[in-house]
Amino acid sequence: MAIHTQLLFQLPGHASEHNLLKTGSKLAEWPTGINKRLLENVYTSAPMFATGTIMLNEFMLKLKLLKNDKTGSGPIHSLEVGGWTGGSSSRQSSHNHHRRR
């Protein structure tokens, strides 16, 4: 059994990281948009990124609640710089959409 297959079997929660590491030399293709879904999956679901994203979302929610208390409602603008996938901001947007209902 190949090492990659063993890792996927033994640590399924880290599958996105294992798949990312398996790409190796193809990492240079990402700025062109190739394999964007794989990278997006790492940013949105990999345990090593998910915790930071959850903390960021909680911070943004508290910031919005604080802003609403002081100045009324209104958008909070953010700029995401990183892997060009929108992984962090897509979770925040989804959370905000859900809260508006």
mmCIF file of C-alpha atoms in Angstrom:
data_model
loop_
_atom_site.group_PDB
_atom_site.id
_atom_site.type_symbol
_atom_site.label_atom_id
_atom_site.label_comp_id
_atom_site.label_asym_id
_atom_site.label_seq_id
_atom_site.Cartn_x
_atom_site.Cartn_y
_atom_site.Cartn_z
ATOM 1 C CA MET A 1 0.000 0.000 0.000
ATOM 2 C CA ALA A 2 1.382 3.413 -0.970
ATOM 3 C CA ILE A 3 2.309 5.828 1.816
ATOM 4 C CA HIS A 4 -0.288 8.355 0.645
ATOM 5 C CA THR A 5 -3.040 5.723 0.745
ATOM 6 C CA GLN A 6 -1.960 4.629 4.227
ATOM 7 C CA LEU A 7 -2.072 8.216 5.469
ATOM 8 C CA LEU A 8 -5.552 8.713 4.046
ATOM 9 C CA PHE A 9 -6.726 5.535 5.748
ATOM 10 C CA GLN A 10 -5.058 6.211 9.106
ATOM 11 C CA LEU A 11 -5.761 9.959 9.312
ATOM 12 C CA PRO A 12 -8.884 10.717 7.252
ATOM 13 C CA GLY A 13 -9.426 14.044 9.032
ATOM 14 C CA HIS A 14 -6.227 15.309 7.447
ATOM 15 C CA ALA A 15 -7.010 14.102 3.917
ATOM 16 C CA SER A 16 -6.921 17.603 2.445
ATOM 17 C CA GLU A 17 -3.387 18.184 3.748
ATOM 18 C CA HIS A 18 -2.208 14.779 2.512
ATOM 19 C CA ASN A 19 -3.683 15.440 -0.929
ATOM 20 C CA LEU A 20 -2.063 18.875 -0.980
ATOM 21 C CA LEU A 21 1.357 17.466 -0.091
ATOM 22 C CA LYS A 22 0.985 14.741 -2.731
ATOM 23 C CA THR A 23 0.813 17.375 -5.491
ATOM 24 C CA GLY A 24 4.487 18.276 -4.917
ATOM 25 C CA SER A 25 5.898 19.859 -8.065
ATOM 26 C CA LYS A 26 2.469 20.930 -9.287
ATOM 27 C CA LEU A 27 2.191 23.591 -6.556
ATOM 28 C CA ALA A 28 3.573 26.194 -8.961
ATOM 29 C CA GLU A 29 0.450 25.800 -11.119
ATOM 30 C CA TRP A 30 -1.893 27.234 -8.464
ATOM 31 C CA PRO A 31 -1.461 30.920 -9.267
ATOM 32 C CA THR A 32 -2.910 30.112 -12.685
ATOM 33 C CA GLY A 33 -6.045 28.603 -11.127
ATOM 34 C CA ILE A 34 -5.190 24.944 -11.673
ATOM 35 C CA ASN A 35 -6.064 22.778 -8.659
ATOM 36 C CA LYS A 36 -7.861 25.688 -6.975
ATOM 37 C CA ARG A 37 -10.457 23.349 -5.450
ATOM 38 C CA LEU A 38 -7.782 21.291 -3.715
ATOM 39 C CA LEU A 39 -6.228 24.385 -2.157
ATOM 40 C CA GLU A 40 -9.648 25.786 -1.239
ATOM 41 C CA ASN A 41 -10.475 22.513 0.516
ATOM 42 C CA VAL A 42 -7.286 22.784 2.578
ATOM 43 C CA TYR A 43 -8.131 26.333 3.672
ATOM 44 C CA THR A 44 -11.756 25.551 4.508
ATOM 45 C CA SER A 45 -11.637 22.065 6.040
ATOM 46 C CA ALA A 46 -8.099 21.057 7.018
ATOM 47 C CA PRO A 47 -7.723 20.934 10.815
ATOM 48 C CA MET A 48 -4.572 23.063 10.726
ATOM 49 C CA PHE A 49 -6.484 25.940 9.047
ATOM 50 C CA ALA A 50 -10.029 25.359 10.311
ATOM 51 C CA THR A 51 -9.241 26.450 13.875
ATOM 52 C CA GLY A 52 -7.822 29.782 12.757
ATOM 53 C CA THR A 53 -10.740 30.335 10.408
ATOM 54 C CA ILE A 54 -13.256 29.581 13.161
ATOM 55 C CA MET A 55 -11.482 32.018 15.497
ATOM 56 C CA LEU A 56 -11.447 34.686 12.782
ATOM 57 C CA ASN A 57 -15.170 34.190 12.190
ATOM 58 C CA GLU A 58 -15.924 34.498 15.908
ATOM 59 C CA PHE A 59 -13.854 37.692 16.077
ATOM 60 C CA MET A 60 -15.642 39.171 13.056
ATOM 61 C CA LEU A 61 -19.040 38.308 14.534
ATOM 62 C CA LYS A 62 -18.132 39.991 17.841
ATOM 63 C CA LEU A 63 -16.800 43.000 15.944
ATOM 64 C CA LYS A 64 -20.051 43.282 14.001
ATOM 65 C CA LEU A 65 -22.142 43.007 17.174
ATOM 66 C CA LEU A 66 -20.003 45.683 18.852
ATOM 67 C CA LYS A 67 -20.316 47.934 15.812
ATOM 68 C CA ASN A 68 -24.091 47.471 15.735
ATOM 69 C CA ASP A 69 -24.318 48.448 19.417
ATOM 70 C CA LYS A 70 -22.272 51.621 18.926
ATOM 71 C CA THR A 71 -23.111 52.926 15.452
ATOM 72 C CA GLY A 72 -26.014 50.899 14.142
ATOM 73 C CA SER A 73 -25.933 48.286 11.437
ATOM 74 C CA GLY A 74 -23.629 48.397 8.481
ATOM 75 C CA PRO A 75 -21.114 46.273 6.656
ATOM 76 C CA ILE A 76 -17.644 45.442 7.865
ATOM 77 C CA HIS A 77 -15.240 45.322 4.952
ATOM 78 C CA SER A 78 -12.381 42.841 4.970
ATOM 79 C CA LEU A 79 -9.554 42.042 2.601
ATOM 80 C CA GLU A 80 -8.395 38.445 2.393
ATOM 81 C CA VAL A 81 -4.817 37.995 1.289
ATOM 82 C CA GLY A 82 -3.460 34.513 0.800
ATOM 83 C CA GLY A 83 -4.189 31.542 -1.402
ATOM 84 C CA TRP A 84 -6.699 33.288 -3.693
ATOM 85 C CA THR A 85 -9.426 30.854 -2.738
ATOM 86 C CA GLY A 86 -11.583 32.968 -0.432
ATOM 87 C CA GLY A 87 -11.557 30.122 2.096
ATOM 88 C CA SER A 88 -11.780 32.319 5.184
ATOM 89 C CA SER A 89 -14.130 34.923 3.783
ATOM 90 C CA SER A 90 -16.445 32.326 2.232
ATOM 91 C CA ARG A 91 -17.088 30.856 5.678
ATOM 92 C CA GLN A 92 -17.692 34.332 7.075
ATOM 93 C CA SER A 93 -20.073 35.220 4.247
ATOM 94 C CA SER A 94 -21.949 31.972 4.732
ATOM 95 C CA HIS A 95 -22.211 32.614 8.467
ATOM 96 C CA ASN A 96 -23.470 36.175 7.923
ATOM 97 C CA HIS A 97 -26.031 35.003 5.355
ATOM 98 C CA HIS A 98 -27.292 32.384 7.795
ATOM 99 C CA ARG A 99 -27.537 34.935 10.639
ATOM 100 C CA ARG A 100 -29.572 37.395 8.540
ATOM 101 C CA ARG A 101 -32.446 34.958 8.059
#
